[in-house]
PDB file of N, CA and C in Angstrom:
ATOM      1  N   UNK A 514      -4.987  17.862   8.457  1.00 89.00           N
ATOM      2  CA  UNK A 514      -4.530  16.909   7.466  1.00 89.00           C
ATOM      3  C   UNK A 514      -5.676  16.620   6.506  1.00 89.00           C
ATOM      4  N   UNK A 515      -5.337  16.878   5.357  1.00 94.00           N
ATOM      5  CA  UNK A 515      -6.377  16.459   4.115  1.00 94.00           C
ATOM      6  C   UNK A 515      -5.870  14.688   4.277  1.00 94.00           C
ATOM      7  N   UNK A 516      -7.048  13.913   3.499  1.00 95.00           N
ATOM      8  CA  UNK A 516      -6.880  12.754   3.157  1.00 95.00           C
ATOM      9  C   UNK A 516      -7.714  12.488   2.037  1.00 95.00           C
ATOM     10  N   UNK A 517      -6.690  11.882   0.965  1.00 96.00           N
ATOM     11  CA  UNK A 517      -7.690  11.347  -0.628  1.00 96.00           C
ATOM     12  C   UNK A 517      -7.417   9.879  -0.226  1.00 96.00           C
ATOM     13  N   UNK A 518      -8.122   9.466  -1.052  1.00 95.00           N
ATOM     14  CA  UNK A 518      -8.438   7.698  -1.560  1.00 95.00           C
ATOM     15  C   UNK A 518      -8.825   7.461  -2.547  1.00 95.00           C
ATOM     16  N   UNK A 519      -8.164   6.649  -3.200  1.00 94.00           N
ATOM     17  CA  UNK A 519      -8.695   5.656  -4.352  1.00 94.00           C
ATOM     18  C   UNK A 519      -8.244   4.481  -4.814  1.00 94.00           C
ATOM     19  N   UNK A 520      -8.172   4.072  -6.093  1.00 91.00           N
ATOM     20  CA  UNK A 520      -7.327   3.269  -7.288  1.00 91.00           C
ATOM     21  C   UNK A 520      -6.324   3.724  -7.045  1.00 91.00           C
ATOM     22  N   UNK A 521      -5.453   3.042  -7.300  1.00 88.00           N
ATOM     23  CA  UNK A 521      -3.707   3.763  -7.667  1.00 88.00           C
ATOM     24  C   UNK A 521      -4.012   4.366  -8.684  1.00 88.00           C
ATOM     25  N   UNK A 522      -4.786   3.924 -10.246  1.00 87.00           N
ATOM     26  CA  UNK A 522      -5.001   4.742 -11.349  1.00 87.00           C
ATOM     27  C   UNK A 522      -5.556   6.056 -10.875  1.00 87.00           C
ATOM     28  N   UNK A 523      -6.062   6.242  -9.998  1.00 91.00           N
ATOM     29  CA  UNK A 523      -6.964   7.592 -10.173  1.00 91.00           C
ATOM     30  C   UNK A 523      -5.766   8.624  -9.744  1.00 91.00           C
ATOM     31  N   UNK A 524      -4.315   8.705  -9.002  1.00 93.00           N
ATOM     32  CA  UNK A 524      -3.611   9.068  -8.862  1.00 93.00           C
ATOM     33  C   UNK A 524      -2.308   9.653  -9.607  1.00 93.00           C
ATOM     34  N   UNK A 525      -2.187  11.033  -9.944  1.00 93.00           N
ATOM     35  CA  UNK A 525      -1.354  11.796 -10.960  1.00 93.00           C
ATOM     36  C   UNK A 525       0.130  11.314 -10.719  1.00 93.00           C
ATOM     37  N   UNK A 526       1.051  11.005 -11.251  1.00 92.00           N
ATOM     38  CA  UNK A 526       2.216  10.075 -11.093  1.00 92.00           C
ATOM     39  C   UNK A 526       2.948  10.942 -10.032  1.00 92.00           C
ATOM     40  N   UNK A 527       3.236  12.031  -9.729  1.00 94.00           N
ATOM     41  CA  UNK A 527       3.600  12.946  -8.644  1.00 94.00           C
ATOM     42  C   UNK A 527       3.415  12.605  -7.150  1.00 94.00           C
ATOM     43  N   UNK A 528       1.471  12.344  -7.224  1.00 94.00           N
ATOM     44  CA  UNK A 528       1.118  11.695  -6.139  1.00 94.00           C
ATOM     45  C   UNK A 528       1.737  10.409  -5.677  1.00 94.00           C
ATOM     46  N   UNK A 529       1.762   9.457  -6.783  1.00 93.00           N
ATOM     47  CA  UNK A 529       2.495   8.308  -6.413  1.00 93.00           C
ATOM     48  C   UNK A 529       3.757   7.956  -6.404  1.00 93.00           C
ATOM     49  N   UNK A 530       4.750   9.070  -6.494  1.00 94.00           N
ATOM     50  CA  UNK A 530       6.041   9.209  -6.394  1.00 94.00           C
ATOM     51  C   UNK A 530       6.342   9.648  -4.470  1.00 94.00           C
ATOM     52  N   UNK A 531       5.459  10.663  -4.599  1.00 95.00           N
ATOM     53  CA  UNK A 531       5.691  10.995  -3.142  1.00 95.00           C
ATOM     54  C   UNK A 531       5.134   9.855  -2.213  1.00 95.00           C
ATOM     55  N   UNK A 532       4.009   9.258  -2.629  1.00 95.00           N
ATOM     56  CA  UNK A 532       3.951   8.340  -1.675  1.00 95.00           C
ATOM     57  C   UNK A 532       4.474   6.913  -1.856  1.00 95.00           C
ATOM     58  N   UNK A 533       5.207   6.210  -2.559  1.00 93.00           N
ATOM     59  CA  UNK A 533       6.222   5.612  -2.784  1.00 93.00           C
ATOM     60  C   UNK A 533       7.321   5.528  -1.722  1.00 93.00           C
ATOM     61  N   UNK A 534       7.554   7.018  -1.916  1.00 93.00           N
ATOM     62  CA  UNK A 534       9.342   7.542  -1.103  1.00 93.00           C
ATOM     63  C   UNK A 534       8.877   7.392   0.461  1.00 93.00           C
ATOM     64  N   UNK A 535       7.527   8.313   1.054  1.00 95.00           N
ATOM     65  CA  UNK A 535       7.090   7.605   2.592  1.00 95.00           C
ATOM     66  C   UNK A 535       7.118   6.474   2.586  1.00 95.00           C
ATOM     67  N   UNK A 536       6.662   5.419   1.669  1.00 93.00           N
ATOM     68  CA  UNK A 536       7.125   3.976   2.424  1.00 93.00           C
ATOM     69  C   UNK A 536       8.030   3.553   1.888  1.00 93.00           C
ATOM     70  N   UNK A 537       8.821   3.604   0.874  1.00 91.00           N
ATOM     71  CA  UNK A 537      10.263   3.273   1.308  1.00 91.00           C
ATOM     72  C   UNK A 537      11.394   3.927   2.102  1.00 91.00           C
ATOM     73  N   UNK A 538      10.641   5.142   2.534  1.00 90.00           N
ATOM     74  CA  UNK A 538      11.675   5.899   3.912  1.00 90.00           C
ATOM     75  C   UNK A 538      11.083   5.071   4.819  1.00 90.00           C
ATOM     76  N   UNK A 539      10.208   4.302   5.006  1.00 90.00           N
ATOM     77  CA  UNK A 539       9.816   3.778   6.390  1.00 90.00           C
ATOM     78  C   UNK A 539       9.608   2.496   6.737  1.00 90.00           C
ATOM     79  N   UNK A 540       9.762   1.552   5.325  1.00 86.00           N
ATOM     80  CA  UNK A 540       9.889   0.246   5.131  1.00 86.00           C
ATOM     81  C   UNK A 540      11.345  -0.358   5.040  1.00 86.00           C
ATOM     82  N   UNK A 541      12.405   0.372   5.029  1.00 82.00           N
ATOM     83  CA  UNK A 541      13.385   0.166   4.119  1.00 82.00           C
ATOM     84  C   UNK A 541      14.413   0.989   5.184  1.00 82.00           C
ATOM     85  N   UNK A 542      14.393   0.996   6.710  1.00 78.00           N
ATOM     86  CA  UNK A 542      15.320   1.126   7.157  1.00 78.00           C
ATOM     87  C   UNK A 542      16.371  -0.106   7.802  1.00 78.00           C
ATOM     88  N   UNK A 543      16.021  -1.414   7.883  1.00 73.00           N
ATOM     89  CA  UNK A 543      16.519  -2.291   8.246  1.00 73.00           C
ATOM     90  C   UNK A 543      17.175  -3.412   7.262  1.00 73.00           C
ATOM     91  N   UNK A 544      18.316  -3.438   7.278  1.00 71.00           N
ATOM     92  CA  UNK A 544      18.896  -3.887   6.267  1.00 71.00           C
ATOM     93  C   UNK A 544      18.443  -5.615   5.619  1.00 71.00           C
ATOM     94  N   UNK A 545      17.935  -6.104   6.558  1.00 73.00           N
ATOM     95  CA  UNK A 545      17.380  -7.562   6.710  1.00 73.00           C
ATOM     96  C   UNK A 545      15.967  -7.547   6.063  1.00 73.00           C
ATOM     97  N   UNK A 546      15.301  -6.697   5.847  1.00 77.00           N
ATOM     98  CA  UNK A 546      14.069  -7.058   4.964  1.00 77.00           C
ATOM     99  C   UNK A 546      13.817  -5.406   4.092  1.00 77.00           C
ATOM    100  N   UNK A 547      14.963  -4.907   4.058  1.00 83.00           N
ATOM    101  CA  UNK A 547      14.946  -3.593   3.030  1.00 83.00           C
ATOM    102  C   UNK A 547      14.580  -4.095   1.672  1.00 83.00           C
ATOM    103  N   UNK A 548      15.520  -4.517   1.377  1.00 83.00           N
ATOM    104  CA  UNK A 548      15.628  -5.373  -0.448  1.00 83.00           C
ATOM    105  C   UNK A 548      13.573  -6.042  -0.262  1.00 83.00           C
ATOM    106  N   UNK A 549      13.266  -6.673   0.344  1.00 81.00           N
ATOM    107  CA  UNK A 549      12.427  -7.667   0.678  1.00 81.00           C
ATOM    108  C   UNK A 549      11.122  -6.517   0.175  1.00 81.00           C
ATOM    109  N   UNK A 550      10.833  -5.733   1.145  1.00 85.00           N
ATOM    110  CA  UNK A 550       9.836  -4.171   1.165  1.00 85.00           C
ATOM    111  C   UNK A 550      10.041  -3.642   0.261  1.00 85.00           C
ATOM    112  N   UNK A 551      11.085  -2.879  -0.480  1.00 87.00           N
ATOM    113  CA  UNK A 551      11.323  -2.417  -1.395  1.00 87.00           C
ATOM    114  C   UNK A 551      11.307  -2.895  -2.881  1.00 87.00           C
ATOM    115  N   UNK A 552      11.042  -4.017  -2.580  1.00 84.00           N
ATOM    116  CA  UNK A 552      10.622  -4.945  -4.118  1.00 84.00           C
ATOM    117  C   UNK A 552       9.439  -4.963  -3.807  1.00 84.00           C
ATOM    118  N   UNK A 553       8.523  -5.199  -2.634  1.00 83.00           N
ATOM    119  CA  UNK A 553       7.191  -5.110  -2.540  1.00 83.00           C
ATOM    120  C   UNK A 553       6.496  -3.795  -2.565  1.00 83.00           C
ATOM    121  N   UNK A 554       7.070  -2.960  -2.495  1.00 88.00           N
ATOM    122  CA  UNK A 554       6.716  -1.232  -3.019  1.00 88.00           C
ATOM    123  C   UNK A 554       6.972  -1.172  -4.280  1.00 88.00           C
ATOM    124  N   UNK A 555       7.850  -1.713  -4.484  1.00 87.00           N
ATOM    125  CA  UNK A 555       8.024  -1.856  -6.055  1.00 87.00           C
ATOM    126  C   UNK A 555       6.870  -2.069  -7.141  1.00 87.00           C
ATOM    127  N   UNK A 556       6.542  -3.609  -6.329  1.00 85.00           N
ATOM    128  CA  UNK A 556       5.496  -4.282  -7.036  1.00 85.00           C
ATOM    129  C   UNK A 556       4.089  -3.530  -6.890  1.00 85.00           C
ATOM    130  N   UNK A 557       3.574  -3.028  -6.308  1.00 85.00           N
ATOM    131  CA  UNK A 557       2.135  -2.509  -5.551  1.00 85.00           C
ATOM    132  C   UNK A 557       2.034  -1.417  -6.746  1.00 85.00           C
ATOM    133  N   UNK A 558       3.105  -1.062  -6.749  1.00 86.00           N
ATOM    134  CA  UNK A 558       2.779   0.434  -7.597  1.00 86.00           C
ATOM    135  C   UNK A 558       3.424   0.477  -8.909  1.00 86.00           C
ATOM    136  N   UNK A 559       3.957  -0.296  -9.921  1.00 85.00           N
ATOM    137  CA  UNK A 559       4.194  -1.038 -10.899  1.00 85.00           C
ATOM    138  C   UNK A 559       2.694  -1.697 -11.281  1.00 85.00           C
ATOM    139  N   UNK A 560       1.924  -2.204 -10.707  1.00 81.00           N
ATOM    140  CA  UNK A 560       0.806  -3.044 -11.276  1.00 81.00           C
ATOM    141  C   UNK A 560       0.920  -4.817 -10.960  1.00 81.00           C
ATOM    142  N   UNK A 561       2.218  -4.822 -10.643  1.00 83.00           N
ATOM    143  CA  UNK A 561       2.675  -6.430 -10.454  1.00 83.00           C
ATOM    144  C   UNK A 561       1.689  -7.239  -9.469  1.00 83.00           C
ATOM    145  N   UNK A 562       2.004  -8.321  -9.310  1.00 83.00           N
ATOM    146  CA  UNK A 562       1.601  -9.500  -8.742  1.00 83.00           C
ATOM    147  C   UNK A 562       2.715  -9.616  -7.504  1.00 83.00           C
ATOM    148  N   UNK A 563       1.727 -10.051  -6.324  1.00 78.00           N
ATOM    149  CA  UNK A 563       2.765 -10.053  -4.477  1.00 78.00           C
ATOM    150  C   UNK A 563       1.915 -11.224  -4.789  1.00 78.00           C
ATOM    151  N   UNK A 564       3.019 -12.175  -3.483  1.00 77.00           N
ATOM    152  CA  UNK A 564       2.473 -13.297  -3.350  1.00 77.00           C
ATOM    153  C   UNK A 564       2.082 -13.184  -1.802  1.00 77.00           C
ATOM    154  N   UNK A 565       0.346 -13.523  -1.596  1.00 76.00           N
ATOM    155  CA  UNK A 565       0.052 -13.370  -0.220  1.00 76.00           C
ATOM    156  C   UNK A 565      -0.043 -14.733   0.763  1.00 76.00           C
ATOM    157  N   UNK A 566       0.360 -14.626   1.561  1.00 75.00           N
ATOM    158  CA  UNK A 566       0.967 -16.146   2.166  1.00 75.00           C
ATOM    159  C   UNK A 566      -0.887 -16.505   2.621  1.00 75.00           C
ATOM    160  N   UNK A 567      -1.335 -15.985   3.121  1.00 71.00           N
ATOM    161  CA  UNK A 567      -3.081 -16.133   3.977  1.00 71.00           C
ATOM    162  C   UNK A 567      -3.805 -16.551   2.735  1.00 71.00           C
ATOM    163  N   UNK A 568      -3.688 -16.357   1.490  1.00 72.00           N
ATOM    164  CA  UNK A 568      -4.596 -16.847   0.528  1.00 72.00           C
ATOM    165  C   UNK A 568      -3.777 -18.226  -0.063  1.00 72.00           C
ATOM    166  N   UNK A 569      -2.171 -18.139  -0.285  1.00 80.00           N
ATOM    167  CA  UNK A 569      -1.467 -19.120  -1.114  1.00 80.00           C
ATOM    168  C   UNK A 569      -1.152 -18.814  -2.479  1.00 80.00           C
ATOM    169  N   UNK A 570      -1.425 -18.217  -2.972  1.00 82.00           N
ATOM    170  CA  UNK A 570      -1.486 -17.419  -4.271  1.00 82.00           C
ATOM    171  C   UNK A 570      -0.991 -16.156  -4.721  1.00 82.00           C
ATOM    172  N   UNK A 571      -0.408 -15.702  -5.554  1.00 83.00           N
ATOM    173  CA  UNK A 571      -0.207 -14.659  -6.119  1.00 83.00           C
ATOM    174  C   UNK A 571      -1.067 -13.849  -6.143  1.00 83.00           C
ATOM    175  N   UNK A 572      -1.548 -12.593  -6.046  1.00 78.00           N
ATOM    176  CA  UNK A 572      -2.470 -11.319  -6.026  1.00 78.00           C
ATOM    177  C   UNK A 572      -2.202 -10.922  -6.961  1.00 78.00           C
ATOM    178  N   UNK A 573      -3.181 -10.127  -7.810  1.00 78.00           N
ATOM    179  CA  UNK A 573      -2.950  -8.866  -8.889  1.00 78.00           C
ATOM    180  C   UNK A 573      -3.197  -7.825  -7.386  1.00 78.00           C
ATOM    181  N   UNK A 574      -1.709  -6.869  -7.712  1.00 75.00           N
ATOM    182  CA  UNK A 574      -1.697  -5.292  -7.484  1.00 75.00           C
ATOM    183  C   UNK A 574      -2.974  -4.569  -7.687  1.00 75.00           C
ATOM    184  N   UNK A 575      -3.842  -4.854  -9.074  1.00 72.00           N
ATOM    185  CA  UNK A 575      -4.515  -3.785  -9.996  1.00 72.00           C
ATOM    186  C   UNK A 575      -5.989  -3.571  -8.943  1.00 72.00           C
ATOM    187  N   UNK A 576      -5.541  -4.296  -8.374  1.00 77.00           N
ATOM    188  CA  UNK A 576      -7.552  -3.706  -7.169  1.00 77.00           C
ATOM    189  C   UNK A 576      -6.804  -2.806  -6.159  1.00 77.00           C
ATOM    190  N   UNK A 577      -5.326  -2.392  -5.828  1.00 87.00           N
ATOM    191  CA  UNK A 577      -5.345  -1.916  -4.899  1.00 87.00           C
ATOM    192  C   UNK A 577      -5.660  -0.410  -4.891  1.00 87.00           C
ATOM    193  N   UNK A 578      -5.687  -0.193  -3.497  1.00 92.00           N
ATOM    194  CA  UNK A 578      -6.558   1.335  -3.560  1.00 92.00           C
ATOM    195  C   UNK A 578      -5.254   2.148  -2.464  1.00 92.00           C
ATOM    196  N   UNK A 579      -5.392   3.362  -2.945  1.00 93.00           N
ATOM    197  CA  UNK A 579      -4.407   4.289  -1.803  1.00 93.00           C
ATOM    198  C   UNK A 579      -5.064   5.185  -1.255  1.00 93.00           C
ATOM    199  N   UNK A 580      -4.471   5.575   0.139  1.00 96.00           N
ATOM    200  CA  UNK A 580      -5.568   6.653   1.047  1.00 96.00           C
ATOM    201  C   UNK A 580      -4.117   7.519   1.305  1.00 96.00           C
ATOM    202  N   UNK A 581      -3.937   8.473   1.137  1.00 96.00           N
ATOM    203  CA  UNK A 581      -3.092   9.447   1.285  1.00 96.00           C
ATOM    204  C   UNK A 581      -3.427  10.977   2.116  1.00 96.00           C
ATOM    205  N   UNK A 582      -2.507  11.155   3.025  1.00 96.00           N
ATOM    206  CA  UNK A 582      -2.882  11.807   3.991  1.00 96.00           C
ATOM    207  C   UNK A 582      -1.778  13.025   3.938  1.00 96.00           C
ATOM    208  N   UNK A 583      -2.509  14.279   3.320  1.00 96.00           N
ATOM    209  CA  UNK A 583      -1.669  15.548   3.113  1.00 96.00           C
ATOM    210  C   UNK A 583      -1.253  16.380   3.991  1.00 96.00           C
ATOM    211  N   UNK A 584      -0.167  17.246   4.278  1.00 95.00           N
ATOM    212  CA  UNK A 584      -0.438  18.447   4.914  1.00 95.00           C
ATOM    213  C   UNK A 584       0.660  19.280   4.420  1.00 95.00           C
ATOM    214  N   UNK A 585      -0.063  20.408   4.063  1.00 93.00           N
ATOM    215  CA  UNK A 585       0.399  21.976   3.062  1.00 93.00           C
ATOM    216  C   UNK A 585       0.732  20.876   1.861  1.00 93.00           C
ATOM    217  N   UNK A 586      -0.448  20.399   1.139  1.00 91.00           N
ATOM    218  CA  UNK A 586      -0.024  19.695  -0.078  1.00 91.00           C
ATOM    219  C   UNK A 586       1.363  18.811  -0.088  1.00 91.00           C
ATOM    220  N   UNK A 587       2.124  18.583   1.283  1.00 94.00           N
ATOM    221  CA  UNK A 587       2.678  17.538   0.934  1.00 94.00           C
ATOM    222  C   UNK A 587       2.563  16.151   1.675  1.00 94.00           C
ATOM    223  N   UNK A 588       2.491  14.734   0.937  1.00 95.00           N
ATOM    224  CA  UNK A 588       1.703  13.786   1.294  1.00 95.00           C
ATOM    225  C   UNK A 588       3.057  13.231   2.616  1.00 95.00           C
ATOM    226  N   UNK A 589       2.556  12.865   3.953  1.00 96.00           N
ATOM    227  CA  UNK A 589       3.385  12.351   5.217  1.00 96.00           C
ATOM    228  C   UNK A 589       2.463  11.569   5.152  1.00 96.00           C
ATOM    229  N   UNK A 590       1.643  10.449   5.325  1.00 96.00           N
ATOM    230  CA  UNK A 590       1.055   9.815   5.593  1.00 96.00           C
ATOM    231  C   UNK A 590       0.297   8.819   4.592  1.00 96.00           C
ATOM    232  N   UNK A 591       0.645   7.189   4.527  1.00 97.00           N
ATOM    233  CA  UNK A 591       0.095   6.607   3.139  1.00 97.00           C
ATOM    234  C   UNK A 591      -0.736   5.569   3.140  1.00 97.00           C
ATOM    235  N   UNK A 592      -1.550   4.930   3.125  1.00 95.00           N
ATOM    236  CA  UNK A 592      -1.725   3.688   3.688  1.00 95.00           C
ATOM    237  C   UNK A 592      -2.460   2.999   1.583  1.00 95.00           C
ATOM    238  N   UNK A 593      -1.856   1.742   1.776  1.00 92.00           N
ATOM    239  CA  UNK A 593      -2.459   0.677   0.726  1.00 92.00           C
ATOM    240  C   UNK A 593      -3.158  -0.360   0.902  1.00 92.00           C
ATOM    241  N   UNK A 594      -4.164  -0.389   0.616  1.00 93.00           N
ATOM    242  CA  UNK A 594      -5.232  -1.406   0.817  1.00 93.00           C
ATOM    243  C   UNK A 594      -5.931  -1.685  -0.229  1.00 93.00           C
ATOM    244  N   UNK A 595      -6.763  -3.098  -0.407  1.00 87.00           N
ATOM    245  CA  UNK A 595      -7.560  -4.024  -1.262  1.00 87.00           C
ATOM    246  C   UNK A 595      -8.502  -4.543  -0.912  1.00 87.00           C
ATOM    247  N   UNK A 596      -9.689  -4.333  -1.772  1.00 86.00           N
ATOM    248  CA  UNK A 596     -10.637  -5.260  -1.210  1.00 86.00           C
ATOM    249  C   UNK A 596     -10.663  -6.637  -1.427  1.00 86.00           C
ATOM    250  N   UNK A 597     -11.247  -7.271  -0.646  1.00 82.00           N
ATOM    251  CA  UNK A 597     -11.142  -8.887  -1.463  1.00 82.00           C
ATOM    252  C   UNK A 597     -12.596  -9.669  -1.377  1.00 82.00           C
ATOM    253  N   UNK A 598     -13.198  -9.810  -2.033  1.00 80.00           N
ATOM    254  CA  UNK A 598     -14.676 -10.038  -2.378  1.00 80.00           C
ATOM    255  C   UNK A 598     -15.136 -11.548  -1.400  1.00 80.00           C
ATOM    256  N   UNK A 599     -16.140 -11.653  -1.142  1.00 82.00           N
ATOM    257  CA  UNK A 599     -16.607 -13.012  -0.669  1.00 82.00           C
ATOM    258  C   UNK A 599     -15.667 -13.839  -1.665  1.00 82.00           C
ATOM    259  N   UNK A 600     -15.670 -14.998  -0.728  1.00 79.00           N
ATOM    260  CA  UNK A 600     -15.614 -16.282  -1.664  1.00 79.00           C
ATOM    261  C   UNK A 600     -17.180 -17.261  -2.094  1.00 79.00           C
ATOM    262  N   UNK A 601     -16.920 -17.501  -3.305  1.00 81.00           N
ATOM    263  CA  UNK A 601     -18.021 -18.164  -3.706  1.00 81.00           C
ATOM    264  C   UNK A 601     -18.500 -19.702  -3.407  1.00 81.00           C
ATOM    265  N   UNK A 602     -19.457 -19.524  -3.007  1.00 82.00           N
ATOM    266  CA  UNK A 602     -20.225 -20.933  -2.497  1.00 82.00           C
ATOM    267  C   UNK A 602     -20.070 -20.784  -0.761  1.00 82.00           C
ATOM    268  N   UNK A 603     -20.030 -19.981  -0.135  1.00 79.00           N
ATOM    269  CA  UNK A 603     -19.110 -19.750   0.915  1.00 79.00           C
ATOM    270  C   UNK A 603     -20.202 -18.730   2.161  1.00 79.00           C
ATOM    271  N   UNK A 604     -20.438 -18.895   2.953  1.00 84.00           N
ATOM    272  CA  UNK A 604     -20.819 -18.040   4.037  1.00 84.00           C
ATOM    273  C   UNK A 604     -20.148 -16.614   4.783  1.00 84.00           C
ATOM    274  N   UNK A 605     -19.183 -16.698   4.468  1.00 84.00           N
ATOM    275  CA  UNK A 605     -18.150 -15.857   4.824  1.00 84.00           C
ATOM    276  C   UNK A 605     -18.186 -14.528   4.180  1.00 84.00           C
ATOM    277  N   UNK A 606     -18.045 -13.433   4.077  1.00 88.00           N
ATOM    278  CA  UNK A 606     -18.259 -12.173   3.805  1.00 88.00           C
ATOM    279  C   UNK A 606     -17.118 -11.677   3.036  1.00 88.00           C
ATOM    280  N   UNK A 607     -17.277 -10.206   2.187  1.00 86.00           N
ATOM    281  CA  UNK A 607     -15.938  -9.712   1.763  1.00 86.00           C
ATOM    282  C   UNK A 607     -15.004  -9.022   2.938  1.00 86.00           C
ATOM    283  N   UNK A 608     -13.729  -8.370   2.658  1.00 87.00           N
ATOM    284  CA  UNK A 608     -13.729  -7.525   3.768  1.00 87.00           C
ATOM    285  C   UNK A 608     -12.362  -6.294   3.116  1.00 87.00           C
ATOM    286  N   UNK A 609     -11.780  -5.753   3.787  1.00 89.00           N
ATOM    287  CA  UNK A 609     -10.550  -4.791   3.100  1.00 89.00           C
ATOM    288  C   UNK A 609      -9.570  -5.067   4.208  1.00 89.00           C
ATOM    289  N   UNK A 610      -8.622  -5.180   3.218  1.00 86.00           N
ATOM    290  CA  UNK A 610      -6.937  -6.245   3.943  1.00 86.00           C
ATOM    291  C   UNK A 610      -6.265  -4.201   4.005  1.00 86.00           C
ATOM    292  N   UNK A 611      -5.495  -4.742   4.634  1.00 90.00           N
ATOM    293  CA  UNK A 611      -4.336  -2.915   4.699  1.00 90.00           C
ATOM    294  C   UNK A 611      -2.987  -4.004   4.243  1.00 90.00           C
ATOM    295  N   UNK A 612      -2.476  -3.564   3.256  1.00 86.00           N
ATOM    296  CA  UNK A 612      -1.283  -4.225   2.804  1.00 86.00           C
ATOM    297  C   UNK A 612      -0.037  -3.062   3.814  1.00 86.00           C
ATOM    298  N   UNK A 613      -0.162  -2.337   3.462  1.00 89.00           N
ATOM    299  CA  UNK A 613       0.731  -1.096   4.535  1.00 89.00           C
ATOM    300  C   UNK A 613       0.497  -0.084   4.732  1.00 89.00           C
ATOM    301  N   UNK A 614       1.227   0.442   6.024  1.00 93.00           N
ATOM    302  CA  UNK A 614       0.571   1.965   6.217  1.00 93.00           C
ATOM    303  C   UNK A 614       2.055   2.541   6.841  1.00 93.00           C
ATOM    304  N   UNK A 615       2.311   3.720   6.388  1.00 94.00           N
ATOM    305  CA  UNK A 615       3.568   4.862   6.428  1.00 94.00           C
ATOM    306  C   UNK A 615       3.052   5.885   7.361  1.00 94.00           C
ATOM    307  N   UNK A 616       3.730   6.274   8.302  1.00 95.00           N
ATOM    308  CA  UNK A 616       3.369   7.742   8.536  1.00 95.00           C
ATOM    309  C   UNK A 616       4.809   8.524   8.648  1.00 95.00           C
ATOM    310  N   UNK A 617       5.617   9.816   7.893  1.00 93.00           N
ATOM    311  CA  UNK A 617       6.818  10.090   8.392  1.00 93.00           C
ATOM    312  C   UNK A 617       6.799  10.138   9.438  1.00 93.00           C
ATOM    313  N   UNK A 618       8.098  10.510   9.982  1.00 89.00           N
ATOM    314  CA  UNK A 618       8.837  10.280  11.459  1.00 89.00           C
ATOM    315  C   UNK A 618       8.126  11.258  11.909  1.00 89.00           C
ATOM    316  N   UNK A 619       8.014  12.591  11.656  1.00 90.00           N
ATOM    317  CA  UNK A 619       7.759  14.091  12.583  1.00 90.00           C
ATOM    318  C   UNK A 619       6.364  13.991  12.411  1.00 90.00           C
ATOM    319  N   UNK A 620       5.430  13.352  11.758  1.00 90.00           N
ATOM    320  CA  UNK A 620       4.359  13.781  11.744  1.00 90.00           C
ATOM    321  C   UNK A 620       3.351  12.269  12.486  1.00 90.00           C
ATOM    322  N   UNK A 621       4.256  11.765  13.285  1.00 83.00           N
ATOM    323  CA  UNK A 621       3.657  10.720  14.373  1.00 83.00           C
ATOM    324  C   UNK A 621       3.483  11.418  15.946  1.00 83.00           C
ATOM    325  N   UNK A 622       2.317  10.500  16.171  1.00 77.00           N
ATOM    326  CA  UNK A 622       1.842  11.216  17.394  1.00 77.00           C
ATOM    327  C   UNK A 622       1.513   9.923  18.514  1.00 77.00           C
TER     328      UNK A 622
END
């Protein structure tokens, strides 16, 4: 399995089509929080604003980063994550949140 990472920008719209469809094939099988995931896949990769319940606030999308996990050039495996910087005046450190992670069905182990 190859694996890239970056920005969502650094990603050719192809890339982010295919990995889109892994997590809404894998977010979006239960009818009770389908609509729910699928507006939040929506948003991540649109550029939009999620509202994160642990901070209280709305997020900008635009820091998030994707790690995509290939095999024979096609992407099964996705994960989205952000960094989130110290807070200021504060002792506490930065750290990287995983907003979600996909793997298709056949290619779990």
């Amino acid at each position: 399995m190859e694996v890239r990472s970056g920005r969502l920008d650094s990603f050719s719209g192809e890339d982010l089509e295919s990995a889109r469809d892994v997590l809404i094939s894998r977010f979006t099988v239960g009818k009770k929080s389908a609509d729910h995931n699928r507006a939040l896949i929506k948003r991540i990769f649109s550029g939009a604003t999620f509202h994160c319940h642990r901070a209280g606030r709305e997020v900008p999308t635009a820091g998030c980063s994707l790690a995509l996990g290939e095999v024979g050039g096609r992407c099964v495996a996705v994960g989205c994550y952000r960094h989130v910087p110290a807070p200021r005046r504060s002792s506490l450190q930065g750290f990287t949140e995983l907003l979600l992670l996909a793997v298709e069905t056949e290619y779990e182990r």
